[in-house]
Short mmCIF file of C-alpha atoms in Angstrom, two decimals:
data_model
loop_
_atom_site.label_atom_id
_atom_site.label_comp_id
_atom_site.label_asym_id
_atom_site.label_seq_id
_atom_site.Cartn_x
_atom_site.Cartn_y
_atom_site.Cartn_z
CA UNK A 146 8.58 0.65 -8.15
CA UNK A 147 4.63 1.02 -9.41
CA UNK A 148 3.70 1.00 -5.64
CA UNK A 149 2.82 3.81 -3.92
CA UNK A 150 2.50 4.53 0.07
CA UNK A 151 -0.83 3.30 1.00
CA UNK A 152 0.05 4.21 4.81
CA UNK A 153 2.07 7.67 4.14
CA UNK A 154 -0.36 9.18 1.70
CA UNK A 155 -4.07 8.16 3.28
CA UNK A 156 -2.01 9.57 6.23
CA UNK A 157 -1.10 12.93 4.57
CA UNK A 158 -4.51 12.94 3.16
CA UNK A 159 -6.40 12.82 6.33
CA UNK A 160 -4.27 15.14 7.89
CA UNK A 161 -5.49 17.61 4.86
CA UNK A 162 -9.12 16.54 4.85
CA UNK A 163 -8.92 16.09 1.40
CA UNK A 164 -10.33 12.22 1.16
CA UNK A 165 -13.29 13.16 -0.40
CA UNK A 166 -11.49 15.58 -2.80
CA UNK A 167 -11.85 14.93 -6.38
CA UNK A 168 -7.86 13.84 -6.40
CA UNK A 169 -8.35 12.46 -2.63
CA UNK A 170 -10.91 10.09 -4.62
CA UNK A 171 -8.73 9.38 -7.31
CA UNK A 172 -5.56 8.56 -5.32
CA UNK A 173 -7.57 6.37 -2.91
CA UNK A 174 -8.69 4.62 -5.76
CA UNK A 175 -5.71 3.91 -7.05
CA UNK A 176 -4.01 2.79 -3.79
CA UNK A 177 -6.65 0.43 -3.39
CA UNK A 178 -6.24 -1.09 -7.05
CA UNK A 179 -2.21 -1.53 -5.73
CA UNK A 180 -2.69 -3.12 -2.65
CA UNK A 181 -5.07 -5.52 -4.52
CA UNK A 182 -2.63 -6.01 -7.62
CA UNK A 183 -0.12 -7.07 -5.01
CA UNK A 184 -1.64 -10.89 -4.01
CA UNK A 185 -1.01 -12.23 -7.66
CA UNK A 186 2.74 -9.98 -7.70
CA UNK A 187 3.66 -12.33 -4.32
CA UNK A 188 2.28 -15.57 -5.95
CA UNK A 189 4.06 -14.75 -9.18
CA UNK A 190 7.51 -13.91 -7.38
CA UNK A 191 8.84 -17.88 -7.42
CA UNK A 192 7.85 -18.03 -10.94
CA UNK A 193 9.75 -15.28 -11.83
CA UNK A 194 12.85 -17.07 -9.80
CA UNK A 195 12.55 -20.13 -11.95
CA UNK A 196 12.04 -22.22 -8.56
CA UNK A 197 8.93 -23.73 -10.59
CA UNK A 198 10.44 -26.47 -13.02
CA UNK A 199 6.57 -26.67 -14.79
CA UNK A 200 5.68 -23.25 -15.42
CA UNK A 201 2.44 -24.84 -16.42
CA UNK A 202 1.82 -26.04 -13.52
CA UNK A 203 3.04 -23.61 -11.43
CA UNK A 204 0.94 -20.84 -12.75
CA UNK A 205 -2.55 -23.34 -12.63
CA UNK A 206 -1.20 -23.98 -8.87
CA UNK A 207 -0.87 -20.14 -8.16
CA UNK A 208 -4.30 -19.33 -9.75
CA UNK A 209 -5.72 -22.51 -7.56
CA UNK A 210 -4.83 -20.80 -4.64
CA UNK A 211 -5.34 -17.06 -6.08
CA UNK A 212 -8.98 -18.58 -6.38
CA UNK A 213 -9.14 -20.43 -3.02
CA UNK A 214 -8.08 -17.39 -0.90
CA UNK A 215 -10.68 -15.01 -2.95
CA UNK A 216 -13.51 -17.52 -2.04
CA UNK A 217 -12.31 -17.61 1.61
CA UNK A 218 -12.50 -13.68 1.68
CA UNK A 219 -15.64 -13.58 0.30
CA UNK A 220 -17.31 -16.15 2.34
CA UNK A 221 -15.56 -14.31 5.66
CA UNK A 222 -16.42 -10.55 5.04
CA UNK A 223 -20.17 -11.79 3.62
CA UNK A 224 -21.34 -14.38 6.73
CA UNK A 225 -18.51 -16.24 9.00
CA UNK A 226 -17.06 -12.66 10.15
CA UNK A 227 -20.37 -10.77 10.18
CA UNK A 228 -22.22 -12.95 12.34
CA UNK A 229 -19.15 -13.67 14.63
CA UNK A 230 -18.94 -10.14 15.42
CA UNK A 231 -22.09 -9.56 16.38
CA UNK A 232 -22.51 -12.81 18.29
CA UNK A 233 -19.11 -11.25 20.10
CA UNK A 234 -20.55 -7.39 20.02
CA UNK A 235 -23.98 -8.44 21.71
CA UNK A 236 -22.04 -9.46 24.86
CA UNK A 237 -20.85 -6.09 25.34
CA UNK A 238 -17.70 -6.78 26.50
CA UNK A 239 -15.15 -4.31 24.37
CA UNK A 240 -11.93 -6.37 25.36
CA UNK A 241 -13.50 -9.89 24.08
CA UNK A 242 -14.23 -7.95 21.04
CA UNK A 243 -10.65 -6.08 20.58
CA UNK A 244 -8.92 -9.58 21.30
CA UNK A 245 -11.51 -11.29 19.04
CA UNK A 246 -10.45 -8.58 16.07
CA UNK A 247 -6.75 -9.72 16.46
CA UNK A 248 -7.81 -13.26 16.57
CA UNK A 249 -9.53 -12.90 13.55
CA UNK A 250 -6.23 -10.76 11.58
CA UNK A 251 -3.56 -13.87 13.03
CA UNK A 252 -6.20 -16.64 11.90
CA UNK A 253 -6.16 -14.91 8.48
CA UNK A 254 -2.66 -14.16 8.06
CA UNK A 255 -1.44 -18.14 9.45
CA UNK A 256 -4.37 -19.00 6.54
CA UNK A 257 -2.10 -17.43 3.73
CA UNK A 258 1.24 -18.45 4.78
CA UNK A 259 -0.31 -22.19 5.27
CA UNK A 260 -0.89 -21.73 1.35
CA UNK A 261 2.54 -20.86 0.65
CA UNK A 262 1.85 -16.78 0.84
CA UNK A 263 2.95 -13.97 3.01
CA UNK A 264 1.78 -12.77 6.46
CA UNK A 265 1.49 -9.47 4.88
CA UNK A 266 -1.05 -10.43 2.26
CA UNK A 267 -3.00 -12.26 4.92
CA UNK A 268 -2.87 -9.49 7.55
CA UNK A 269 -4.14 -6.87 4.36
CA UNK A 270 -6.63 -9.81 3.55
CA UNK A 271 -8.00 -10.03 6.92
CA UNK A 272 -8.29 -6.07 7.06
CA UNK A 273 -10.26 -6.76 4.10
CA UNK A 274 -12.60 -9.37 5.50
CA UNK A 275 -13.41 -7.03 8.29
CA UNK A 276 -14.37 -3.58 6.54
CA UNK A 277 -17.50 -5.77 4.75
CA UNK A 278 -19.11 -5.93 8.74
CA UNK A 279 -21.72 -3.23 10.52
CA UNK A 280 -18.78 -3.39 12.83
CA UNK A 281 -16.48 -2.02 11.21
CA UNK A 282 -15.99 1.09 12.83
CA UNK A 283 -16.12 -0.06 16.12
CA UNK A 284 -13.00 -2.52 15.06
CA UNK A 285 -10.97 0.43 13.35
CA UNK A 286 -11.45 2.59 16.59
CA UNK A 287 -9.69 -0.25 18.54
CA UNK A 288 -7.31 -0.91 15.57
CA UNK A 289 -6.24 2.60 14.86
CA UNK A 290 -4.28 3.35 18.13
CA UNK A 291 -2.06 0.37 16.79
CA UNK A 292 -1.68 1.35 13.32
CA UNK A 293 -0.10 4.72 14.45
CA UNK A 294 2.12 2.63 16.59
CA UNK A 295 3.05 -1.06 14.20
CA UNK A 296 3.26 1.64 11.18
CA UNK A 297 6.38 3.72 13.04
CA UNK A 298 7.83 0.40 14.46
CA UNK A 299 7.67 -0.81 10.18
CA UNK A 300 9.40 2.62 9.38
CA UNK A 301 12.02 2.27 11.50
CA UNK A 302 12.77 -1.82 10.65
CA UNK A 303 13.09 -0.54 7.32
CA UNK A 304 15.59 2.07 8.28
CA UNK A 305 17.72 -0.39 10.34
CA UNK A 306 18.02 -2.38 7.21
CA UNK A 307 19.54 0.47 5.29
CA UNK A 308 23.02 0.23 5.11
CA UNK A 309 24.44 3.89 5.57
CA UNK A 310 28.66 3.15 4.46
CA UNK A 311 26.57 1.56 1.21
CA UNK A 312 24.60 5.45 0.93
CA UNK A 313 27.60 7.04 1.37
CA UNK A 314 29.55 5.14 -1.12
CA UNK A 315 26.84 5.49 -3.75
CA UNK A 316 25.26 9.15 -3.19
CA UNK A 317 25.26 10.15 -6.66
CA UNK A 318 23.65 7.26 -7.91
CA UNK A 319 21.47 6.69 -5.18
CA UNK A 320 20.10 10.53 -5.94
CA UNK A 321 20.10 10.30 -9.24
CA UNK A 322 17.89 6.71 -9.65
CA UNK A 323 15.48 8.65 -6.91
CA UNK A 324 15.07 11.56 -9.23
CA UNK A 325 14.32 9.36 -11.84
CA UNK A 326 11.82 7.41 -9.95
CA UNK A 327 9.88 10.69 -9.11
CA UNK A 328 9.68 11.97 -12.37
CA UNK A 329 8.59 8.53 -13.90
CA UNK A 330 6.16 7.62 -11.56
CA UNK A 331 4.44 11.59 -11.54
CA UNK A 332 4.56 11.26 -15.52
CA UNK A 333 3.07 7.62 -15.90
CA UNK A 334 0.48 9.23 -12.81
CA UNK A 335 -0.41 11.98 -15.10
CA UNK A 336 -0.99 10.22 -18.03
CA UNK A 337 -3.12 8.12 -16.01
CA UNK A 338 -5.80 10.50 -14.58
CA UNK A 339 -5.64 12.24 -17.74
CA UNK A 340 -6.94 9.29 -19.48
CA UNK A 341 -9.59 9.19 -16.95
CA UNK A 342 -10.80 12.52 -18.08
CA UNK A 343 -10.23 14.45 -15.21
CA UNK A 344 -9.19 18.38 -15.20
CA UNK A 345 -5.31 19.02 -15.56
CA UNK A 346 -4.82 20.41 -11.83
CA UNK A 347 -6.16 17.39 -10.60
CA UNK A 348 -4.64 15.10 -12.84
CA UNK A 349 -1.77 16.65 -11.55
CA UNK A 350 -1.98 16.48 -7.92
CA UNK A 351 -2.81 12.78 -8.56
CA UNK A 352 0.77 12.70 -10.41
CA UNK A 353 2.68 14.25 -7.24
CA UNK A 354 1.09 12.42 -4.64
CA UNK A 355 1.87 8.64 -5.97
CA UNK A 356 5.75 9.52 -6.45
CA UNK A 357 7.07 7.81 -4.11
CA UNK A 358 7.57 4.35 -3.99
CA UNK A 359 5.21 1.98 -0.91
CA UNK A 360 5.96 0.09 2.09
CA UNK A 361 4.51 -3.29 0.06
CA UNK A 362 7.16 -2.61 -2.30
CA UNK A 363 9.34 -3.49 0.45
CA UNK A 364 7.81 -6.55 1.15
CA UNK A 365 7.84 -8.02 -2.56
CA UNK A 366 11.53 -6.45 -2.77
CA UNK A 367 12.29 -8.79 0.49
CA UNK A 368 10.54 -11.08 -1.05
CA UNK A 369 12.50 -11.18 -4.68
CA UNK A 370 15.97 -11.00 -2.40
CA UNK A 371 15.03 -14.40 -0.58
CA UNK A 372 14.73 -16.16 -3.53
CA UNK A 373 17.16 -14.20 -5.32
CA UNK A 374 15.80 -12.69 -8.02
CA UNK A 375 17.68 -9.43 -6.80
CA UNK A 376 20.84 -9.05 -5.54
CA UNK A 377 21.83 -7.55 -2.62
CA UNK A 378 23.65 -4.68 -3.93
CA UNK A 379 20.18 -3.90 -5.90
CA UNK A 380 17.82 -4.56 -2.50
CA UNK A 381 20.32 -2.13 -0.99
CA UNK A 382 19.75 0.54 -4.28
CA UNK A 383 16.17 -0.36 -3.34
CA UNK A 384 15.82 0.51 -0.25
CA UNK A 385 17.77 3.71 -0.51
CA UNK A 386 15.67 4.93 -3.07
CA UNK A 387 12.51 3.69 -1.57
CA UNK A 388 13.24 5.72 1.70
CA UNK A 389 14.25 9.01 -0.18
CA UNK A 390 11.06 9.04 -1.96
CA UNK A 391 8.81 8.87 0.61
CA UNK A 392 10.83 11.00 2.79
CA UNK A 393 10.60 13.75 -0.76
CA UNK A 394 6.21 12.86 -0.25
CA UNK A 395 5.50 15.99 1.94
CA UNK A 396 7.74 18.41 0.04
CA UNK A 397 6.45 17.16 -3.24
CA UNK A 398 2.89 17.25 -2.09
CA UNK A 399 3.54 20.82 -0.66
CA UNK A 400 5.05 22.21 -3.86
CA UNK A 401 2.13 20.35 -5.73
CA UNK A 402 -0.04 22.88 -4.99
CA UNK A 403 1.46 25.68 -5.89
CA UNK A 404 3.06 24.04 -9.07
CA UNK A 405 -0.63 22.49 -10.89
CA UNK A 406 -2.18 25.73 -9.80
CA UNK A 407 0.51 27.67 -12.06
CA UNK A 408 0.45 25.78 -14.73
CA UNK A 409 -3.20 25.22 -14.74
CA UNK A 410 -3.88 28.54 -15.32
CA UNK A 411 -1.21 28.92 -17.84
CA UNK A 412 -2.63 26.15 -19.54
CA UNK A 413 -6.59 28.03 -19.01
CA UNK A 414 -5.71 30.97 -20.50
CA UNK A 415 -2.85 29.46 -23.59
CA UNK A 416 -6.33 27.53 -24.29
CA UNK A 417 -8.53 30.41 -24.26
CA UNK A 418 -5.90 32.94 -26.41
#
């Protein structure tokens, strides 16, 4: 539930031109932190379903490999990927160098899961590896048409997997744990930027904008139902609530506006009486 849509907000931000807002800053920042945060979440997640019988161990083997795949980024986005792209860039050829970008994101991504990690992590990872190169840009252009396209065809896996007799059955819960969500998440937010010293109207905007609850979210919550740490019933709950939220995102970020602005200036002029 502490995740927040890395894909639907940068999205909503862009669309705004407010990524180099004081908030845009702050909610960038924090998406980045969460996306980060999630690599020791998915090592800790067969820990947490007891499938370790030496915790001891199994925590030294997790921070083994925690270690091993930070290394392996490092040494990729500093030299190995660097100097592959521009060996690959100098021959001019822009469909050797889209196919070597893919390459690069599968040879990452089969890395992690050979270490007993996810796809997912690998596929961020390798995004990772490849920002840290003069060639970035060139790679996003070719990536970007994709993203639009792999981030509907995610959207719309995770709304086949929603059972809709289950929604129906539990409406009033479903609504009511969503509410709940929103208004934890935008008070935890708030508190947050505010202890980070930053004026109340952007503090917040910050608040509304990380409501919902993010698409990697959905991958740990797949992940805790495979080794059952959840139940169905409460991956179900889950993923109702999950796709309510972000669904609420553009009518909460609308309203967000008007709503800091208001009380803002309340707050200005309470202050200054």
């Amino acid at each position: 539930v502490s995740l927040s849509s890395t894909a639907v907000l940068l999205k909503l931000l862009q669309d705004k031109g407010e990524i180099t807002s004081p908030h845009g800053k702050t909610i960038l920042a924090i998406l980045i932190f969460q996306d980060i945060i999630v690599v020791p979440m998915m090592l800790f997640t067969p820990i947490l379903a007891g499938q370790a019988d030496n915790v001891g161990m199994a925590v030294l083997s997790m921070a083994l490999k925690g270690a091993l795949v930070i290394v392996g980024v490092i040494v990729l986005a500093r030299y190995a990927i660097p100097f592959l792209l521009y060996r690959i860039a100098r021959t001019r050829n822009n469909e050797l160098f889209f196919i070597s970008i893919i390459v690069i994101c599968f040879s990452v991504a089969w890395f992690t899961s050979s270490l007993g990690l996810s796809l997912s992590l690998g596929a961020f990872l390798a995004g990772l590896t490849i920002s840290e190169s003069e060639y970035s840009h060139q790679a996003m252009s070719y990536v970007t048409p994709l993203k639009e396209i792999f981030t509907s065809f995610f959207f719309v896996s995770v709304g086949m997997l929603l059972d809709l007799s289950f929604v129906a059955d539990h409406i009033v819960t479903i609504i009511l744990l969503t509410v709940g969500v929103l208004t934890l998440k935008s008070l935890i937010g708030l508190i947050a930027a505010k202890a980070l010293s930053l004026h109340l109207r952007i503090s917040m905007m910050v608040a509304f904008f990380i409501t919902q609850i993010g698409e990697f979210s959905l991958i740990l919550a797949k992940e805790g139902l495979s080794v059952n740490i959840i139940s169905l019933e409460m991956y179900q709950y889950f993923l109702a609530v999950t796709i309510l939220s972000i669904a609420a995102t553009p009518f909460i970020i609308n309203l967000s506006y008007l709503i800091s602005d208001r009380i803002s200036k309340r707050t200005g002029q309470m202050i200054s009486d």
